[in-house]
PDB file of C-alpha atoms and ligand atoms in Angstrom:
ATOM      1  CA  MET A   1      16.876   8.193 -22.312  1.00  0.00           C
ATOM      2  CA  THR A   2      18.315   5.458 -20.147  1.00  0.00           C
ATOM      3  CA  LEU A   3      15.829   3.569 -18.015  1.00  0.00           C
ATOM      4  CA  ALA A   4      16.700   1.368 -15.027  1.00  0.00           C
ATOM      5  CA  VAL A   5      14.381  -1.621 -14.958  1.00  0.00           C
ATOM      6  CA  PHE A   6      13.973  -3.555 -11.717  1.00  0.00           C
ATOM      7  CA  CYS A   7      12.191  -6.894 -12.030  1.00  0.00           C
ATOM      8  CA  GLY A   8      12.087 -10.417 -10.664  1.00  0.00           C
ATOM      9  CA  ALA A   9      14.778 -13.051 -10.895  1.00  0.00           C
ATOM     10  CA  SER A  10      11.753 -15.394 -11.148  1.00  0.00           C
ATOM     11  CA  LEU A  11       8.998 -15.476 -13.751  1.00  0.00           C
ATOM     12  CA  GLY A  12       6.022 -15.635 -11.404  1.00  0.00           C
ATOM     13  CA  ASN A  13       2.975 -17.847 -11.826  1.00  0.00           C
ATOM     14  CA  ASN A  14       0.960 -15.725 -14.216  1.00  0.00           C
ATOM     15  CA  GLU A  15       2.171 -15.752 -17.795  1.00  0.00           C
ATOM     16  CA  ALA A  16       1.070 -12.104 -18.079  1.00  0.00           C
ATOM     17  CA  TYR A  17       4.267 -11.142 -16.216  1.00  0.00           C
ATOM     18  CA  ALA A  18       6.708 -12.812 -18.619  1.00  0.00           C
ATOM     19  CA  ASN A  19       4.664 -11.567 -21.572  1.00  0.00           C
ATOM     20  CA  ALA A  20       4.886  -8.024 -20.202  1.00  0.00           C
ATOM     21  CA  ALA A  21       8.673  -8.301 -19.694  1.00  0.00           C
ATOM     22  CA  LYS A  22       9.050  -9.486 -23.290  1.00  0.00           C
ATOM     23  CA  ASP A  23       6.742  -6.858 -24.701  1.00  0.00           C
ATOM     24  CA  PHE A  24       8.303  -4.072 -22.633  1.00  0.00           C
ATOM     25  CA  GLY A  25      11.837  -5.067 -23.712  1.00  0.00           C
ATOM     26  CA  LYS A  26      10.773  -4.954 -27.358  1.00  0.00           C
ATOM     27  CA  TYR A  27       9.039  -1.595 -26.882  1.00  0.00           C
ATOM     28  CA  LEU A  28      12.107  -0.060 -25.225  1.00  0.00           C
ATOM     29  CA  ALA A  29      14.421  -1.318 -27.972  1.00  0.00           C
ATOM     30  CA  LEU A  30      12.169  -0.060 -30.777  1.00  0.00           C
ATOM     31  CA  ASN A  31      11.847   3.347 -29.110  1.00  0.00           C
ATOM     32  CA  ASN A  32      15.615   3.749 -28.609  1.00  0.00           C
ATOM     33  CA  ILE A  33      15.341   3.707 -24.837  1.00  0.00           C
ATOM     34  CA  ASN A  34      18.534   2.285 -23.319  1.00  0.00           C
ATOM     35  CA  VAL A  35      18.123  -0.148 -20.449  1.00  0.00           C
ATOM     36  CA  VAL A  36      20.132  -0.662 -17.271  1.00  0.00           C
ATOM     37  CA  PHE A  37      19.252  -3.686 -15.147  1.00  0.00           C
ATOM     38  CA  GLY A  38      20.611  -6.203 -12.656  1.00  0.00           C
ATOM     39  CA  ALA A  39      22.282  -8.309 -15.398  1.00  0.00           C
ATOM     40  CA  GLY A  40      20.439 -11.500 -14.493  1.00  0.00           C
ATOM     41  CA  SER A  41      19.921 -14.169 -17.137  1.00  0.00           C
ATOM     42  CA  VAL A  42      16.923 -15.718 -15.401  1.00  0.00           C
ATOM     43  CA  GLY A  43      13.281 -14.892 -14.702  1.00  0.00           C
ATOM     44  CA  MET A  44      11.768 -11.563 -15.690  1.00  0.00           C
ATOM     45  CA  MET A  45      15.257 -10.064 -15.987  1.00  0.00           C
ATOM     46  CA  GLY A  46      16.433 -12.622 -18.530  1.00  0.00           C
ATOM     47  CA  THR A  47      13.183 -12.369 -20.520  1.00  0.00           C
ATOM     48  CA  LEU A  48      13.430  -8.571 -20.646  1.00  0.00           C
ATOM     49  CA  ALA A  49      17.106  -8.659 -21.689  1.00  0.00           C
ATOM     50  CA  ASP A  50      16.515 -11.248 -24.428  1.00  0.00           C
ATOM     51  CA  ALA A  51      13.677  -9.139 -25.861  1.00  0.00           C
ATOM     52  CA  VAL A  52      15.757  -5.929 -25.849  1.00  0.00           C
ATOM     53  CA  LEU A  53      18.660  -7.689 -27.590  1.00  0.00           C
ATOM     54  CA  GLU A  54      16.416  -9.487 -30.084  1.00  0.00           C
ATOM     55  CA  HIS A  55      15.077  -6.119 -31.247  1.00  0.00           C
ATOM     56  CA  GLY A  56      18.456  -4.408 -31.505  1.00  0.00           C
ATOM     57  CA  GLY A  57      18.317  -2.383 -28.288  1.00  0.00           C
ATOM     58  CA  ASN A  58      21.050  -1.460 -25.825  1.00  0.00           C
ATOM     59  CA  ILE A  59      21.042  -3.102 -22.424  1.00  0.00           C
ATOM     60  CA  CYS A  60      23.673  -2.706 -19.756  1.00  0.00           C
ATOM     61  CA  GLY A  61      23.847  -5.065 -16.769  1.00  0.00           C
ATOM     62  CA  VAL A  62      25.357  -4.159 -13.418  1.00  0.00           C
ATOM     63  CA  ILE A  63      26.229  -7.140 -11.237  1.00  0.00           C
ATOM     64  CA  PRO A  64      28.251  -7.731  -8.071  1.00  0.00           C
ATOM     65  CA  GLU A  65      31.309  -9.996  -8.464  1.00  0.00           C
ATOM     66  CA  LYS A  66      29.790 -12.671  -6.253  1.00  0.00           C
ATOM     67  CA  LEU A  67      26.651 -13.083  -8.404  1.00  0.00           C
ATOM     68  CA  LYS A  68      28.767 -13.045 -11.571  1.00  0.00           C
ATOM     69  CA  ASP A  69      30.921 -15.843 -10.106  1.00  0.00           C
ATOM     70  CA  LEU A  70      27.750 -17.832  -9.495  1.00  0.00           C
ATOM     71  CA  GLU A  71      27.222 -17.557 -13.273  1.00  0.00           C
ATOM     72  CA  LEU A  72      23.992 -15.664 -12.868  1.00  0.00           C
ATOM     73  CA  ALA A  73      24.940 -12.917 -15.320  1.00  0.00           C
ATOM     74  CA  HIS A  74      23.487 -12.758 -18.828  1.00  0.00           C
ATOM     75  CA  GLU A  75      26.293 -13.427 -21.309  1.00  0.00           C
ATOM     76  CA  ASN A  76      25.296 -11.378 -24.342  1.00  0.00           C
ATOM     77  CA  LEU A  77      24.561  -7.931 -22.978  1.00  0.00           C
ATOM     78  CA  THR A  78      25.617  -4.746 -24.750  1.00  0.00           C
ATOM     79  CA  GLU A  79      27.697  -3.989 -21.661  1.00  0.00           C
ATOM     80  CA  LEU A  80      28.348  -5.759 -18.351  1.00  0.00           C
ATOM     81  CA  ILE A  81      29.635  -3.738 -15.406  1.00  0.00           C
ATOM     82  CA  ILE A  82      31.023  -5.779 -12.523  1.00  0.00           C
ATOM     83  CA  VAL A  83      30.922  -4.088  -9.144  1.00  0.00           C
ATOM     84  CA  LYS A  84      32.050  -4.912  -5.607  1.00  0.00           C
ATOM     85  CA  ASP A  85      28.739  -5.325  -3.820  1.00  0.00           C
ATOM     86  CA  MET A  86      25.012  -4.554  -3.821  1.00  0.00           C
ATOM     87  CA  HIS A  87      25.522  -0.986  -2.606  1.00  0.00           C
ATOM     88  CA  GLU A  88      27.834  -0.200  -5.508  1.00  0.00           C
ATOM     89  CA  ARG A  89      25.419  -1.911  -7.904  1.00  0.00           C
ATOM     90  CA  LYS A  90      22.473   0.259  -6.869  1.00  0.00           C
ATOM     91  CA  ALA A  91      24.540   3.452  -6.853  1.00  0.00           C
ATOM     92  CA  THR A  92      25.897   2.635 -10.335  1.00  0.00           C
ATOM     93  CA  MET A  93      22.445   1.821 -11.712  1.00  0.00           C
ATOM     94  CA  ALA A  94      21.085   5.061 -10.262  1.00  0.00           C
ATOM     95  CA  GLN A  95      23.914   7.135 -11.753  1.00  0.00           C
ATOM     96  CA  LEU A  96      23.556   5.613 -15.218  1.00  0.00           C
ATOM     97  CA  SER A  97      19.769   6.060 -15.416  1.00  0.00           C
ATOM     98  CA  ASP A  98      17.386   8.937 -16.095  1.00  0.00           C
ATOM     99  CA  ALA A  99      14.374   7.109 -14.643  1.00  0.00           C
ATOM    100  CA  PHE A 100      13.455   3.931 -12.749  1.00  0.00           C
ATOM    101  CA  VAL A 101      10.680   1.417 -13.320  1.00  0.00           C
ATOM    102  CA  ALA A 102       9.663  -1.705 -11.414  1.00  0.00           C
ATOM    103  CA  LEU A 103       7.979  -4.603 -13.201  1.00  0.00           C
ATOM    104  CA  PRO A 104       6.593  -7.465 -11.109  1.00  0.00           C
ATOM    105  CA  GLY A 105       9.212  -9.058  -8.871  1.00  0.00           C
ATOM    106  CA  GLY A 106      10.065 -10.042  -5.321  1.00  0.00           C
ATOM    107  CA  LEU A 107      12.052  -8.586  -2.452  1.00  0.00           C
ATOM    108  CA  GLY A 108      14.987  -7.478  -4.613  1.00  0.00           C
ATOM    109  CA  THR A 109      12.686  -5.546  -6.937  1.00  0.00           C
ATOM    110  CA  LEU A 110      10.834  -3.865  -4.079  1.00  0.00           C
ATOM    111  CA  GLU A 111      14.041  -2.964  -2.290  1.00  0.00           C
ATOM    112  CA  GLU A 112      15.448  -1.343  -5.429  1.00  0.00           C
ATOM    113  CA  ILE A 113      12.376   0.720  -6.344  1.00  0.00           C
ATOM    114  CA  PHE A 114      11.720   1.775  -2.745  1.00  0.00           C
ATOM    115  CA  GLU A 115      15.290   2.937  -2.367  1.00  0.00           C
ATOM    116  CA  VAL A 116      15.154   5.246  -5.387  1.00  0.00           C
ATOM    117  CA  TRP A 117      11.684   6.461  -4.326  1.00  0.00           C
ATOM    118  CA  THR A 118      13.054   7.272  -0.866  1.00  0.00           C
ATOM    119  CA  TRP A 119      16.037   9.082  -2.402  1.00  0.00           C
ATOM    120  CA  ALA A 120      13.610  11.184  -4.500  1.00  0.00           C
ATOM    121  CA  GLN A 121      11.538  11.975  -1.385  1.00  0.00           C
ATOM    122  CA  LEU A 122      14.664  13.204   0.374  1.00  0.00           C
ATOM    123  CA  GLY A 123      15.794  15.255  -2.625  1.00  0.00           C
ATOM    124  CA  PHE A 124      18.902  13.197  -3.466  1.00  0.00           C
ATOM    125  CA  HIS A 125      17.747  12.986  -7.082  1.00  0.00           C
ATOM    126  CA  LYS A 126      14.886  14.294  -9.227  1.00  0.00           C
ATOM    127  CA  LYS A 127      14.430  11.359 -11.559  1.00  0.00           C
ATOM    128  CA  PRO A 128      11.011   9.778 -12.135  1.00  0.00           C
ATOM    129  CA  CYS A 129      10.143   6.451 -10.482  1.00  0.00           C
ATOM    130  CA  ALA A 130       7.382   4.166 -11.759  1.00  0.00           C
ATOM    131  CA  PHE A 131       5.478   0.958 -11.123  1.00  0.00           C
ATOM    132  CA  TYR A 132       4.518  -0.956 -14.253  1.00  0.00           C
ATOM    133  CA  ASN A 133       1.429  -2.471 -12.673  1.00  0.00           C
ATOM    134  CA  VAL A 134       1.047  -5.561 -14.873  1.00  0.00           C
ATOM    135  CA  ASP A 135      -2.296  -7.306 -14.326  1.00  0.00           C
ATOM    136  CA  GLY A 136      -2.867  -5.492 -11.018  1.00  0.00           C
ATOM    137  CA  PHE A 137       0.291  -7.012  -9.476  1.00  0.00           C
ATOM    138  CA  TYR A 138       1.015  -3.885  -7.422  1.00  0.00           C
ATOM    139  CA  ASP A 139      -2.594  -3.066  -6.407  1.00  0.00           C
ATOM    140  CA  LYS A 140      -2.238  -4.265  -2.803  1.00  0.00           C
ATOM    141  CA  LEU A 141       1.100  -2.531  -2.376  1.00  0.00           C
ATOM    142  CA  LEU A 142      -0.403   0.700  -3.680  1.00  0.00           C
ATOM    143  CA  ASP A 143      -3.259   0.261  -1.155  1.00  0.00           C
ATOM    144  CA  MET A 144      -0.636   0.018   1.580  1.00  0.00           C
ATOM    145  CA  ILE A 145       0.990   3.209   0.315  1.00  0.00           C
ATOM    146  CA  LYS A 146      -2.437   4.867   0.558  1.00  0.00           C
ATOM    147  CA  THR A 147      -2.741   3.634   4.142  1.00  0.00           C
ATOM    148  CA  MET A 148       0.698   5.056   4.983  1.00  0.00           C
ATOM    149  CA  SER A 149      -0.414   8.395   3.609  1.00  0.00           C
ATOM    150  CA  GLU A 150      -3.834   8.362   5.348  1.00  0.00           C
ATOM    151  CA  GLU A 151      -2.200   7.423   8.643  1.00  0.00           C
ATOM    152  CA  GLY A 152       0.195  10.348   8.434  1.00  0.00           C
ATOM    153  CA  PHE A 153       3.465   8.581   7.599  1.00  0.00           C
ATOM    154  CA  LEU A 154       3.782   9.709   4.003  1.00  0.00           C
ATOM    155  CA  LYS A 155       2.973  13.049   2.384  1.00  0.00           C
ATOM    156  CA  GLN A 156       0.691  13.009  -0.650  1.00  0.00           C
ATOM    157  CA  GLU A 157       3.304  14.910  -2.684  1.00  0.00           C
ATOM    158  CA  HIS A 158       5.760  12.090  -1.964  1.00  0.00           C
ATOM    159  CA  VAL A 159       3.152   9.521  -3.023  1.00  0.00           C
ATOM    160  CA  ASP A 160       2.705  11.521  -6.220  1.00  0.00           C
ATOM    161  CA  ILE A 161       6.391  11.204  -7.146  1.00  0.00           C
ATOM    162  CA  MET A 162       5.645   7.595  -8.109  1.00  0.00           C
ATOM    163  CA  ILE A 163       4.146   7.070 -11.551  1.00  0.00           C
ATOM    164  CA  GLN A 164       1.940   4.025 -11.911  1.00  0.00           C
ATOM    165  CA  SER A 165       0.364   2.499 -14.963  1.00  0.00           C
ATOM    166  CA  SER A 166      -0.706  -0.825 -16.422  1.00  0.00           C
ATOM    167  CA  TYR A 167       0.071   0.410 -19.942  1.00  0.00           C
ATOM    168  CA  LYS A 168       3.627   0.694 -21.226  1.00  0.00           C
ATOM    169  CA  GLU A 169       2.947   3.631 -23.564  1.00  0.00           C
ATOM    170  CA  GLU A 170       1.232   5.603 -20.789  1.00  0.00           C
ATOM    171  CA  LEU A 171       4.058   4.744 -18.388  1.00  0.00           C
ATOM    172  CA  ILE A 172       6.824   5.930 -20.741  1.00  0.00           C
ATOM    173  CA  THR A 173       4.893   9.094 -21.686  1.00  0.00           C
ATOM    174  CA  ALA A 174       4.441   9.937 -17.981  1.00  0.00           C
ATOM    175  CA  ILE A 175       8.177   9.363 -17.391  1.00  0.00           C
ATOM    176  CA  GLU A 176       9.079  11.594 -20.347  1.00  0.00           C
ATOM    177  CA  ASN A 177       6.721  14.358 -19.165  1.00  0.00           C
ATOM    178  CA  PHE A 178       7.679  14.133 -15.491  1.00  0.00           C
ATOM    179  CA  GLU A 179       8.398  17.536 -13.990  1.00  0.00           C
ATOM    180  CA  PRO A 180      10.467  17.342 -10.824  1.00  0.00           C
ATOM    181  CA  LYS A 181       9.499  19.583  -7.921  1.00  0.00           C
ATOM    182  CA  GLU A 182      11.187  20.738  -4.770  1.00  0.00           C
ATOM    183  CA  TYR A 183       9.590  18.451  -2.192  1.00  0.00           C
ATOM    184  CA  ALA A 184       9.068  19.559   1.373  1.00  0.00           C
ATOM    185  CA  LEU A 185      10.702  17.145   3.819  1.00  0.00           C
TER     186      LEU A 185
HETATM  187  P1  LIG B   1      13.725 -10.382  -6.843  1.00  0.00           P
HETATM  188  O1  LIG B   1      12.720  -9.310  -7.107  1.00  0.00           O
HETATM  189  O2  LIG B   1      13.844 -10.727  -5.399  1.00  0.00           O
HETATM  190  O3  LIG B   1      13.587 -11.566  -7.729  1.00  0.00           O
HETATM  191  O4  LIG B   1      15.129  -9.730  -7.178  1.00  0.00           O
HETATM  192  C1  LIG B   1      15.330  -9.125  -8.410  1.00  0.00           C
HETATM  193  C2  LIG B   1      16.261  -7.962  -8.278  1.00  0.00           C
HETATM  194  O5  LIG B   1      17.342  -8.305  -7.387  1.00  0.00           O
HETATM  195  C3  LIG B   1      16.872  -7.644  -9.616  1.00  0.00           C
HETATM  196  O6  LIG B   1      16.439  -6.366 -10.065  1.00  0.00           O
HETATM  197  C4  LIG B   1      18.365  -7.758  -9.391  1.00  0.00           C
HETATM  198  O7  LIG B   1      18.971  -6.496  -9.294  1.00  0.00           O
HETATM  199  C5  LIG B   1      18.542  -8.491  -8.099  1.00  0.00           C
HETATM  200  N1  LIG B   1      18.747  -9.968  -8.273  1.00  0.00           N
HETATM  201  C6  LIG B   1      18.116 -10.940  -7.595  1.00  0.00           C
HETATM  202  N2  LIG B   1      18.492 -12.181  -8.002  1.00  0.00           N
HETATM  203  C7  LIG B   1      19.401 -11.997  -8.958  1.00  0.00           C
HETATM  204  C8  LIG B   1      20.156 -12.879  -9.822  1.00  0.00           C
HETATM  205  N3  LIG B   1      20.015 -14.214  -9.749  1.00  0.00           N
HETATM  206  N4  LIG B   1      21.006 -12.334 -10.717  1.00  0.00           N
HETATM  207  C9  LIG B   1      21.130 -11.001 -10.795  1.00  0.00           C
HETATM  208  N5  LIG B   1      20.447 -10.117 -10.036  1.00  0.00           N
HETATM  209  C10 LIG B   1      19.580 -10.596  -9.131  1.00  0.00           C
END
């Protein structure tokens, strides 16, 4: 399996986030799960990549030329794919991956996971999407999703596409067992 991991270019203020990125990277490497990510060398991204590489895993980075030129790309990845812009980056990451997971992060992370979730809702792909809810980081966002659903802007079956867990083993098992449905628009 190849998993796209979206996560922050920063480390956050709670050391639980960096610890989770490190631990998750190790777990993916040891379980032969290939990783695709935004190729960053800093923050959660860099921590994840270093952990995957340290434990002999495969990690492919996809980065737009401009960010590469700013020397933001990790230099020791298994593979580095340089693309034209952010649109091509997200399309490439989506094509290469069998599933998507968001660790804690900022706007970039949210944008990436919401895009693939929206694509699933509209039937453009049937791949599982997941929040790795480290230390309750996504609790308030998930409350907002509940509000959207209760207020009639989001169908429950589209909420249910998104896997959420605070435990990496549970998260990966749910991704592996995910059964795609035909969703009503
Ligand atoms: P954020 O959550 O705002 O920190 O943004 C993280 C996401 O945006 C990552 O998954 C990357 O795809 C992208 N991104 C943001 N900053 C960088 C960076 N310095 N280098 C590479 N990718 C980045």
